[in-house]
Amino acid sequence: MSACEFVDGSDETSTENGEPISRIVRLRLLDSIGDVFPLFLEWLIIMVMIRAQIWRLAIVAISFHFFSDSFVVAQGYKTQVGFDKLRNEVGPTLANGSGITVGLVEANSGGAGTNTYFPNVSQPEFALKTFVDESNLNPRNTSVHSTLTGQFFFGSSTSMSPGVTNIRVYDADNFVGVKQALGAAGTNPVATSFSVVNHSYIGTISAGFPTSLAVEANARLDYTITRDNFTSAVALNNGVGSLPAIYGQSYNSIVVGRSDGLHSFGLTNLGVAGRTKPDIVAPSGTTSGATPIVSSAATLLHSAANDFGMTNARNSEAMKAIIMAGASKDPFPTWSNTTTQPLDSKFGAGEVNVYNSYKILQAGESNGVITIPVANSNLKGWDYGPSIDPTTPMYWNINVGQTVTEASILLDWNAKYQDGSGNFNSTLSLANMDLKLFDSTTSFLGTEIVSSRSLVDNIEHIYLRNLNAGLYTIQVSSTANSAFGLAWNFTAVPEPSSIALLGVCSLFLLMRAPAAKKSLVRLLSNRCVRGDFFGSVSPILDVPQQVSHVACGDLSLDPFGHERSS
C-alpha cells in the first residue's frame, strides 16, 4: 500500500496492491491573488463564475491577473534576497544555472484523471528550455500553478537561474507513490537526474490509512537525497496549523516557510518528534511562491560551484549548510534559538539571502583538522566532510581582526535510511553531532562561548552579534561516523538589508480530492493575510481540501464565499 493520494490524482497511479494513490494521500495547492479591493469587480465576476461552476473560465481569469503582475513582483523579491546586489557586484559573469538540471514536482490541479501538472512550455520565459515528462501520464494538461512555480524557479526573467535549460517534470501523485516506490517493500526509489528539485504542494494522509505511510514517504525522499546527492526544497502550509505530514517533516530537504511568518511551523510529530521546521523562509505571500525562490537560489549556487571548480560544495550536506548559514536574520528582530533548539521556531535559519551564500561559497572550502589548526580559515567559508571520527572532534580557526556585526555558523548532516548494501531500509540511522564555538585568543579552546547541541535535529546552528576581535575555534563532534556540511559567515562590515512586505488580500482557490465534485474558494480580507507582492502571483493549494468551510480571524466563508459565523 502506498501513502500518496494527491488532490485529483491520476487514475493511472496506484500502489503495489492496486489501491489508487489518490485515495490515500491528499496533495493540495493554494492560489493566492492580490489586493481584492482595487480589483473588486474582477473578483466579483470570478466568484460568480465559480458559483456557476464555470471552473475553467474562472481559472483563466485568475491566471491573467497572475501573469500581469509577474514582472514587477520578480524585481522586488530579487532585491530582498540579495540577488540584485550580487548581480551588480559580479556583473555578467554571475552564474545563472547553466548546466544544472532541475526537477519540478507538481500536484494535479485539475479534476480526477486530468493530470494537470505540466507547465505551459509555450510561455516566453521557457523559450529554448527542454522539459521532460518523467511521469508520462496520458492525457496530460498544463497547470497555471506549475507554470508560475517554474517561472520563479527557472524562468528567463523572473528567476535567479535563467540559464537552466533542462527540466524534469513529475506529477506529485506519481512521484511520491510510484517513482519513490511508496509501500513497495524491498524496492528502491527510481534514480533521479536533477541537482535541485522543487515541491510546492502539501501532502497529508487520508483518514483510515496509517501515519506510518507518511513516515515512509519522508524516509524514501531522505534516502533518495543522500543516494542521488541533490538539493530538495519543500513547502510548508500557509496559515497556522500543524506541519504537513509528507515532506514537510523530512530530514534532508530544505523545508521552506514565508518571511511574513504566515505558515505552519513548530516541532515535528512524525518519525523523531521535536525537530524544528521551517529550515528557512523566503519573501512571498504563499509558501508555494517562497519555495521556488529557495530552489532558484540553490540552482544559482550549484552553477557557481561548477564555475569555481568546487565540486564538494554541490554535495547535499554542504549546499544546505551554505544556503542556511547565509540566511538573514535582519527582517526578524525577535529571531532566537537555544542550545537545544538550533533554529527559530517560526523563521528557521532566517530569510534566504543568495548574496551571503554566494560569498560563503566563493570564499572556498577550508578543511577541518583533528589537531590544533596551523592555518586560519577565512571569515567566510565552508567545508564538506565525507566522514568524522566519533572519538575525535574536528576544528577550524577563524582570526577576527575587528568586531564583527554577526557570526553565523551552521552544521548539517543527512539522516540515513539504507542497509549495508546501499538499498533503502526504513530504519533511521542518524548521528548526533554537536557544534561549539571557543575563544582561543589566549589559548586553544580557552573559553567556550556558545554551543548548539540538539538531540533530535540534523542541524546545529550558532548565531552571535557583535563578536569582539580575537581568534575563534569552531568545533564539530559526533557520536557516529557521518558525512557533514559546515558553513560560516563572519560579517565584519555592516551589510544593510531591507524588507518591504506589502499587505495584500488574497483569493485562495483550493482543488478538492477526486471524490469531491466542487472546488472550494475562500476570500480573505486584510485581517486574515498580511503577505507581500508574491501573494498576487503564487498559487499553492496549501489548505485542506475536504472541508465544509474555512475560517480566518473573524471572517469565515462557506465553499461559495458566503460569510458565516466561525
XYZ file of C-alpha atoms in Angstrom:
566
model
C 0.000 0.000 0.000
C 1.249 3.482 -0.791
C 0.982 6.718 1.103
C 0.238 9.229 -1.571
C -3.167 10.344 -2.536
C -2.772 13.752 -4.041
C -5.583 16.072 -4.880
C -7.277 14.818 -8.024
C -4.573 12.193 -8.503
C -4.339 10.296 -11.758
C -6.469 7.185 -12.018
C -3.437 5.505 -13.607
C -1.366 5.859 -10.435
C -1.781 3.081 -7.890
C 0.037 1.274 -5.124
C 1.506 -2.198 -5.320
C -1.823 -3.742 -4.283
C -3.817 -1.708 -6.777
C -5.072 0.917 -4.308
C -5.268 4.283 -6.113
C -2.756 6.710 -4.677
C -5.427 9.398 -4.822
C -7.403 7.614 -2.099
C -4.561 7.543 0.401
C -2.700 10.867 0.350
C -4.034 14.354 -0.274
C -1.869 16.923 -2.064
C -3.018 20.498 -2.183
C -2.154 23.714 -3.959
C -3.105 27.234 -2.941
C -3.816 30.002 -5.457
C -3.293 33.380 -3.860
C -4.484 36.575 -5.559
C -3.503 40.104 -4.657
C -5.445 43.148 -3.424
C -9.138 42.413 -3.606
C -10.481 45.932 -3.197
C -8.993 47.736 -6.241
C -10.000 44.680 -8.266
C -13.349 44.128 -6.597
C -15.265 43.884 -9.858
C -12.785 41.375 -11.260
C -13.102 39.139 -8.205
C -16.877 39.506 -8.146
C -17.001 38.197 -11.695
C -14.728 35.303 -10.756
C -16.908 34.458 -7.752
C -19.987 34.460 -9.969
C -18.202 32.167 -12.405
C -17.265 29.834 -9.580
C -20.818 29.879 -8.196
C -22.000 28.935 -11.670
C -19.340 26.193 -11.733
C -17.598 27.728 -14.768
C -14.301 26.468 -13.385
C -12.050 26.770 -16.397
C -13.041 30.348 -17.204
C -12.514 31.339 -13.586
C -9.017 29.868 -13.609
C -8.230 31.712 -16.850
C -9.337 34.997 -15.258
C -7.173 34.337 -12.220
C -4.235 33.387 -14.413
C -4.476 36.638 -16.347
C -4.039 38.591 -13.135
C -1.072 36.404 -12.112
C 0.854 36.998 -15.302
C 0.129 40.727 -15.466
C 1.933 41.268 -12.170
C 4.822 38.804 -12.507
C 7.483 41.154 -13.860
C 7.067 43.812 -11.174
C 6.933 41.154 -8.476
C 10.138 39.495 -9.636
C 12.164 42.658 -9.348
C 11.040 43.208 -5.734
C 11.984 39.840 -4.319
C 15.354 39.845 -6.069
C 16.375 42.923 -4.131
C 15.147 41.486 -0.870
C 17.101 38.236 -1.110
C 20.336 39.943 -2.181
C 20.273 38.921 -5.844
C 20.318 42.449 -7.265
C 23.259 43.348 -5.042
C 25.096 40.211 -6.137
C 24.371 40.775 -9.826
C 25.520 44.394 -9.643
C 28.727 43.364 -7.902
C 29.663 40.329 -10.017
C 28.317 41.516 -13.353
C 27.540 39.431 -16.452
C 29.790 36.550 -15.391
C 27.469 35.677 -12.495
C 26.383 32.042 -12.553
C 22.864 31.642 -13.913
C 22.029 27.971 -13.554
C 23.541 26.980 -16.869
C 24.383 23.292 -16.980
C 22.206 22.438 -13.973
C 19.324 20.002 -14.451
C 16.357 20.668 -12.163
C 13.207 18.829 -11.140
C 9.684 20.264 -10.858
C 7.186 18.109 -8.957
C 3.617 19.414 -9.168
C 0.300 18.243 -7.753
C -2.598 17.748 -10.152
C -4.671 20.952 -10.070
C -7.487 19.693 -12.305
C -10.203 17.106 -11.935
C -9.649 13.407 -11.405
C -7.786 11.864 -14.302
C -6.915 15.207 -15.939
C -3.225 15.042 -14.961
C -2.994 18.820 -14.779
C 0.592 19.177 -13.599
C 2.715 20.258 -16.578
C 3.905 23.850 -17.100
C 2.811 25.764 -20.182
C 6.007 25.375 -22.186
C 4.872 27.959 -24.743
C 5.420 30.746 -22.211
C 8.173 33.167 -23.409
C 10.102 32.622 -20.160
C 10.539 28.964 -21.119
C 11.925 29.545 -24.609
C 14.875 27.300 -25.513
C 14.271 25.104 -22.472
C 13.738 21.343 -22.651
C 11.011 19.790 -20.499
C 10.988 16.021 -19.959
C 7.787 14.467 -18.613
C 9.133 11.867 -16.196
C 5.632 10.772 -15.142
C 4.469 10.451 -18.752
C 0.769 10.357 -17.907
C -1.926 10.411 -20.558
C -3.870 12.604 -21.011
C -1.694 15.452 -19.787
C -2.778 19.067 -19.217
C -0.967 22.282 -18.396
C -1.226 23.837 -14.954
C -1.236 27.532 -14.069
C 0.344 26.656 -10.733
C 3.116 24.645 -12.365
C 3.766 27.408 -14.895
C 4.091 30.103 -12.242
C 6.250 27.963 -9.966
C 8.507 27.250 -12.933
C 8.814 30.938 -13.754
C 10.166 31.729 -10.292
C 12.317 28.605 -10.256
C 13.995 28.813 -13.685
C 12.162 31.412 -15.810
C 14.314 33.534 -18.113
C 13.365 36.843 -16.476
C 11.535 36.057 -13.223
C 14.016 33.645 -11.633
C 17.602 33.894 -10.387
C 18.649 30.929 -12.527
C 17.525 31.808 -16.077
C 20.296 29.699 -17.644
C 18.587 26.412 -16.734
C 17.608 24.569 -19.912
C 16.874 21.021 -18.714
C 13.796 20.424 -16.549
C 12.422 17.085 -15.363
C 8.687 17.350 -14.594
C 6.717 14.959 -12.373
C 3.130 14.606 -11.300
C 3.360 14.599 -7.492
C 0.990 11.665 -7.218
C 3.259 9.661 -9.493
C 6.496 10.891 -7.887
C 5.599 10.089 -4.282
C 3.680 6.914 -4.948
C 5.370 5.315 -7.943
C 8.818 6.835 -8.512
C 9.556 6.712 -4.791
C 8.053 3.191 -4.564
C 5.983 4.063 -1.510
C 4.745 0.941 0.229
C 6.769 -1.360 -2.024
C 8.934 -3.276 0.443
C 12.278 -4.295 -0.982
C 12.098 -1.764 -3.820
C 14.373 1.260 -4.085
C 13.133 4.651 -5.302
C 13.753 5.246 -9.002
C 17.023 7.075 -9.693
C 16.787 10.813 -10.362
C 18.854 13.001 -12.668
C 18.433 16.508 -11.242
C 20.592 18.647 -8.934
C 17.752 20.712 -7.431
C 14.086 19.764 -7.086
C 11.076 21.858 -6.043
C 7.963 20.589 -4.230
C 5.329 23.356 -3.960
C 2.467 21.257 -2.624
C 1.263 19.757 0.615
C 0.735 16.064 1.285
C -1.320 14.501 4.068
C -2.569 11.007 4.809
C -6.269 10.375 4.205
C -8.467 9.125 7.006
C -8.306 5.389 7.512
C -4.687 4.985 6.448
C -1.780 4.706 8.924
C 0.546 7.659 9.528
C 3.414 5.223 9.092
C 2.941 5.742 5.354
C 3.876 9.424 5.759
C 6.933 8.419 7.790
C 7.936 6.068 4.988
C 7.346 8.734 2.319
C 9.685 11.109 4.156
C 12.259 8.358 4.689
C 12.249 7.454 0.997
C 12.841 11.058 -0.048
C 15.631 11.406 2.524
C 17.200 8.201 1.183
C 16.992 9.470 -2.404
C 18.581 12.817 -1.485
C 21.543 11.026 0.071
C 21.887 8.432 -2.688
C 21.468 10.809 -5.663
C 23.024 13.852 -3.963
C 20.643 16.710 -4.797
C 19.082 19.728 -3.081
C 15.378 19.421 -2.298
C 13.152 22.388 -1.359
C 9.689 21.612 0.014
C 6.800 23.867 1.033
C 5.009 24.182 4.342
C 1.322 25.003 4.639
C 0.009 28.570 4.515
C -1.535 29.883 7.721
C -1.339 28.338 11.173
C -1.698 24.660 11.808
C 0.298 21.503 12.095
C 3.274 20.689 9.898
C 2.450 18.778 6.708
C 2.890 15.047 7.152
C 4.593 14.383 3.824
C 7.953 16.042 3.076
C 7.344 18.966 5.460
C 8.772 16.741 8.201
C 11.595 15.204 6.202
C 15.177 15.499 7.440
C 17.339 16.113 4.384
C 15.199 18.578 2.411
C 15.201 22.334 2.968
C 11.732 23.000 4.373
C 10.510 26.469 3.365
C 8.179 28.969 5.005
C 7.242 32.606 4.373
C 9.046 35.722 5.543
C 5.797 37.109 6.969
C 5.546 34.057 9.213
C 2.101 33.031 7.956
C 2.907 29.372 7.523
C 2.669 26.215 9.578
C 5.626 25.952 11.937
C 6.801 24.303 15.093
C 8.008 20.855 16.081
C 7.690 17.653 14.089
C 5.375 14.925 15.358
C 6.284 12.157 12.896
C 9.362 9.969 12.950
C 11.573 11.517 15.605
C 9.423 14.194 17.223
C 10.605 17.621 18.341
C 12.590 18.789 15.294
C 12.112 22.451 14.327
C 10.583 23.468 10.982
C 10.846 25.510 8.794
C 14.522 25.454 7.905
C 14.395 28.779 6.071
C 11.908 31.369 4.779
C 11.591 33.470 1.626
C 9.717 36.710 0.798
C 6.401 35.543 -0.612
C 2.719 35.767 0.201
C 2.441 31.975 -0.131
C 4.707 29.072 0.635
C 4.211 27.966 -2.951
C 5.986 31.142 -4.027
C 8.625 31.029 -1.308
C 9.803 27.540 -2.206
C 10.883 28.161 -5.841
C 12.767 31.258 -4.671
C 14.883 28.990 -2.466
C 15.140 26.426 -5.288
C 16.292 29.112 -7.716
C 18.915 30.357 -5.252
C 20.154 26.789 -4.793
C 20.383 26.349 -8.564
C 22.447 29.526 -8.934
C 24.791 28.294 -6.197
C 25.175 24.852 -7.783
C 26.048 26.624 -11.037
C 28.517 28.911 -9.270
C 30.161 25.904 -7.602
C 30.749 24.492 -11.078
C 32.227 27.794 -12.234
C 34.554 27.874 -9.227
C 35.545 24.221 -9.651
C 34.208 23.475 -6.156
C 32.708 20.030 -6.634
C 32.427 19.320 -2.907
C 30.088 22.272 -2.430
C 27.483 20.502 -4.545
C 27.097 17.681 -2.048
C 23.653 17.894 -0.467
C 25.007 18.457 3.044
C 27.416 21.217 2.038
C 24.932 23.075 -0.174
C 22.256 23.021 2.530
C 24.758 24.437 5.041
C 25.859 27.179 2.613
C 22.265 28.224 1.943
C 21.173 28.204 5.576
C 24.322 29.822 7.011
C 23.767 32.715 4.601
C 20.170 33.304 5.699
C 19.492 36.800 7.022
C 18.067 37.491 10.471
C 17.694 41.223 9.795
C 13.973 41.064 8.918
C 13.210 39.320 12.224
C 14.044 41.350 15.357
C 12.724 38.574 17.596
C 14.694 35.771 15.923
C 16.120 33.403 18.529
C 17.408 29.913 19.122
C 18.697 27.938 22.080
C 21.390 25.412 22.839
C 18.997 22.543 22.167
C 16.766 24.199 19.539
C 19.076 25.341 16.732
C 16.505 27.219 14.638
C 13.904 29.874 15.330
C 10.531 28.182 15.761
C 8.873 30.358 13.091
C 11.613 31.630 10.762
C 14.136 28.784 10.850
C 17.641 29.987 10.000
C 16.165 33.227 8.615
C 15.379 34.634 5.176
C 17.249 33.153 2.231
C 19.971 35.542 1.031
C 21.765 34.493 -2.123
C 24.371 37.249 -1.755
C 25.525 35.946 1.628
C 25.505 32.329 0.484
C 27.396 33.150 -2.711
C 30.103 34.899 -0.670
C 30.358 31.896 1.658
C 30.738 29.608 -1.347
C 33.224 31.888 -3.117
C 35.468 32.066 -0.044
C 36.290 28.424 -0.642
C 36.477 25.143 1.211
C 38.544 25.021 4.378
C 39.175 21.511 5.620
C 38.824 20.811 9.304
C 41.621 19.115 11.229
C 41.774 16.922 14.337
C 44.696 18.814 15.889
C 45.343 22.486 16.586
C 44.864 24.205 13.203
C 48.102 25.505 11.704
C 46.352 27.837 9.245
C 43.378 30.085 9.865
C 40.234 29.912 7.758
C 38.643 32.934 6.075
C 35.888 34.936 7.761
C 33.510 33.235 5.356
C 33.827 29.675 4.161
C 32.583 26.115 4.169
C 33.676 22.513 4.393
C 32.306 19.193 3.204
C 33.431 16.395 5.454
C 32.913 12.926 3.941
C 33.398 11.424 7.387
C 34.198 12.222 11.006
C 35.765 10.035 13.665
C 33.268 9.759 16.548
C 36.156 9.710 19.015
C 37.910 12.837 17.716
C 36.415 16.329 17.167
C 37.372 18.490 14.180
C 38.478 22.140 14.334
C 38.584 25.338 12.264
C 40.282 28.538 13.442
C 38.863 31.943 12.454
C 41.010 35.022 13.118
C 38.762 38.047 13.587
C 40.720 41.291 13.259
C 37.874 43.595 14.241
C 34.479 43.439 15.873
C 32.037 41.574 13.651
C 28.407 42.576 13.461
C 27.250 38.978 13.273
C 28.589 35.451 13.103
C 26.517 32.659 11.587
C 27.721 29.042 11.705
C 25.628 26.111 10.508
C 26.290 22.373 10.558
C 24.084 19.754 8.933
C 24.245 16.075 8.097
C 21.856 13.631 6.458
C 19.531 11.130 8.017
C 20.297 7.704 6.554
C 17.819 5.026 5.539
C 19.882 2.310 3.921
C 21.217 -1.144 4.616
C 24.779 -2.364 4.269
C 24.319 -2.835 0.526
C 23.094 0.715 -0.012
C 19.448 -0.242 -0.515
C 16.505 1.512 1.113
C 15.809 0.494 4.683
C 13.056 2.176 6.702
C 15.129 2.083 9.902
C 16.583 5.513 10.686
C 20.307 5.907 11.265
C 21.223 9.393 12.447
C 24.425 10.648 14.020
C 24.156 13.065 16.931
C 26.531 15.917 16.120
C 27.402 18.977 18.215
C 28.673 22.413 17.225
C 30.685 24.664 19.561
C 32.494 27.990 19.315
C 35.529 28.743 21.514
C 37.568 31.858 22.182
C 41.127 30.683 21.504
C 42.751 34.128 21.680
C 44.745 33.276 24.783
C 44.926 29.508 24.404
C 43.453 26.854 22.110
C 39.869 26.126 23.223
C 40.430 28.511 26.091
C 36.797 29.557 26.670
C 33.634 28.003 25.303
C 31.370 30.843 24.124
C 28.296 29.021 22.865
C 27.190 25.618 21.649
C 24.389 24.020 19.647
C 23.546 20.517 20.894
C 20.121 19.365 19.732
C 19.381 15.721 20.490
C 16.891 15.290 17.627
C 17.686 17.686 14.766
C 20.171 17.004 11.960
C 21.105 20.701 12.042
C 23.137 22.702 14.555
C 23.300 26.484 14.336
C 25.225 29.178 16.181
C 24.374 32.834 15.693
C 26.016 35.752 17.507
C 26.024 39.529 17.150
C 28.854 41.968 17.960
C 31.637 39.455 18.425
C 34.877 41.062 19.581
C 38.162 40.764 17.708
C 40.126 37.626 18.530
C 40.952 34.089 17.494
C 37.965 31.755 17.481
C 37.711 28.000 17.028
C 34.775 26.093 15.575
C 34.485 22.552 16.921
C 32.382 19.747 15.414
C 31.939 16.414 17.176
C 29.766 13.386 16.508
C 28.569 10.182 18.123
C 28.873 8.260 14.839
C 30.690 8.442 11.537
C 28.800 10.651 9.094
C 29.304 12.993 6.162
C 28.516 16.605 7.029
C 28.363 20.129 5.685
C 29.639 23.145 7.615
C 29.420 26.813 6.619
C 30.181 30.071 8.388
C 29.714 33.772 7.770
C 31.529 36.304 9.989
C 30.415 39.763 8.865
C 32.980 42.441 9.705
C 31.297 45.305 7.858
C 27.582 46.089 8.165
C 25.653 44.956 5.126
C 22.279 46.727 5.324
C 19.295 44.839 4.100
C 15.706 45.823 3.836
C 12.403 44.139 3.842
C 9.284 45.627 2.337
C 6.301 43.458 2.973
C 3.140 44.794 1.470
C -0.254 43.966 2.901
C -2.393 42.204 0.365
C -5.682 40.442 0.254
C -5.741 37.021 -1.256
C -8.169 34.748 -3.000
C -7.340 31.119 -2.424
C -8.549 28.546 -4.923
C -8.436 25.062 -3.462
C -8.653 21.919 -5.529
C -10.532 19.156 -3.754
C -9.756 15.466 -3.709
C -11.101 13.217 -6.521
C -14.245 12.310 -4.607
C -15.273 15.956 -4.387
C -17.361 17.499 -7.118
C -16.856 21.164 -6.387
C -13.908 23.432 -5.726
C -13.619 25.358 -2.504
C -12.880 29.047 -2.698
C -12.241 31.386 0.155
C -11.904 35.118 0.077
C -9.671 36.543 2.762
C -9.647 40.120 3.997
C -6.686 42.213 5.157
C -7.497 40.955 8.639
C -6.508 37.465 7.523
C -3.482 37.816 5.281
C -0.538 40.161 5.586
C 1.671 38.974 2.801
C 3.900 40.554 0.192
C 3.855 41.059 -3.534
C 4.079 37.357 -4.255
C 0.607 36.868 -2.844
C -0.776 38.076 -6.160
C 1.137 35.660 -8.332
C 1.911 32.458 -6.481
C -0.621 29.650 -6.332
C -0.250 26.820 -3.881
C -3.050 24.659 -2.580
C -1.818 24.512 0.975
C -5.131 24.266 2.793
C -7.094 21.073 3.471
C -9.388 20.246 0.581
C -12.160 18.290 2.140
C -13.609 20.868 4.492
C -17.048 22.414 4.650
C -15.898 25.928 5.457
C -12.790 27.925 6.177
C -12.082 30.475 8.855
C -9.599 33.315 9.143
C -9.722 35.698 12.057
C -13.316 36.795 12.386
C -14.143 36.014 8.746
C -15.491 32.576 7.862
C -16.781 31.611 4.430
C -18.601 28.604 3.112
C -17.425 26.872 -0.103
C -19.122 29.524 -2.214
C -17.766 32.591 -0.451
C -20.770 33.272 1.786
C -19.803 34.681 5.194
C -20.849 32.598 8.132
C -20.195 32.512 11.852
C -16.963 30.789 12.917
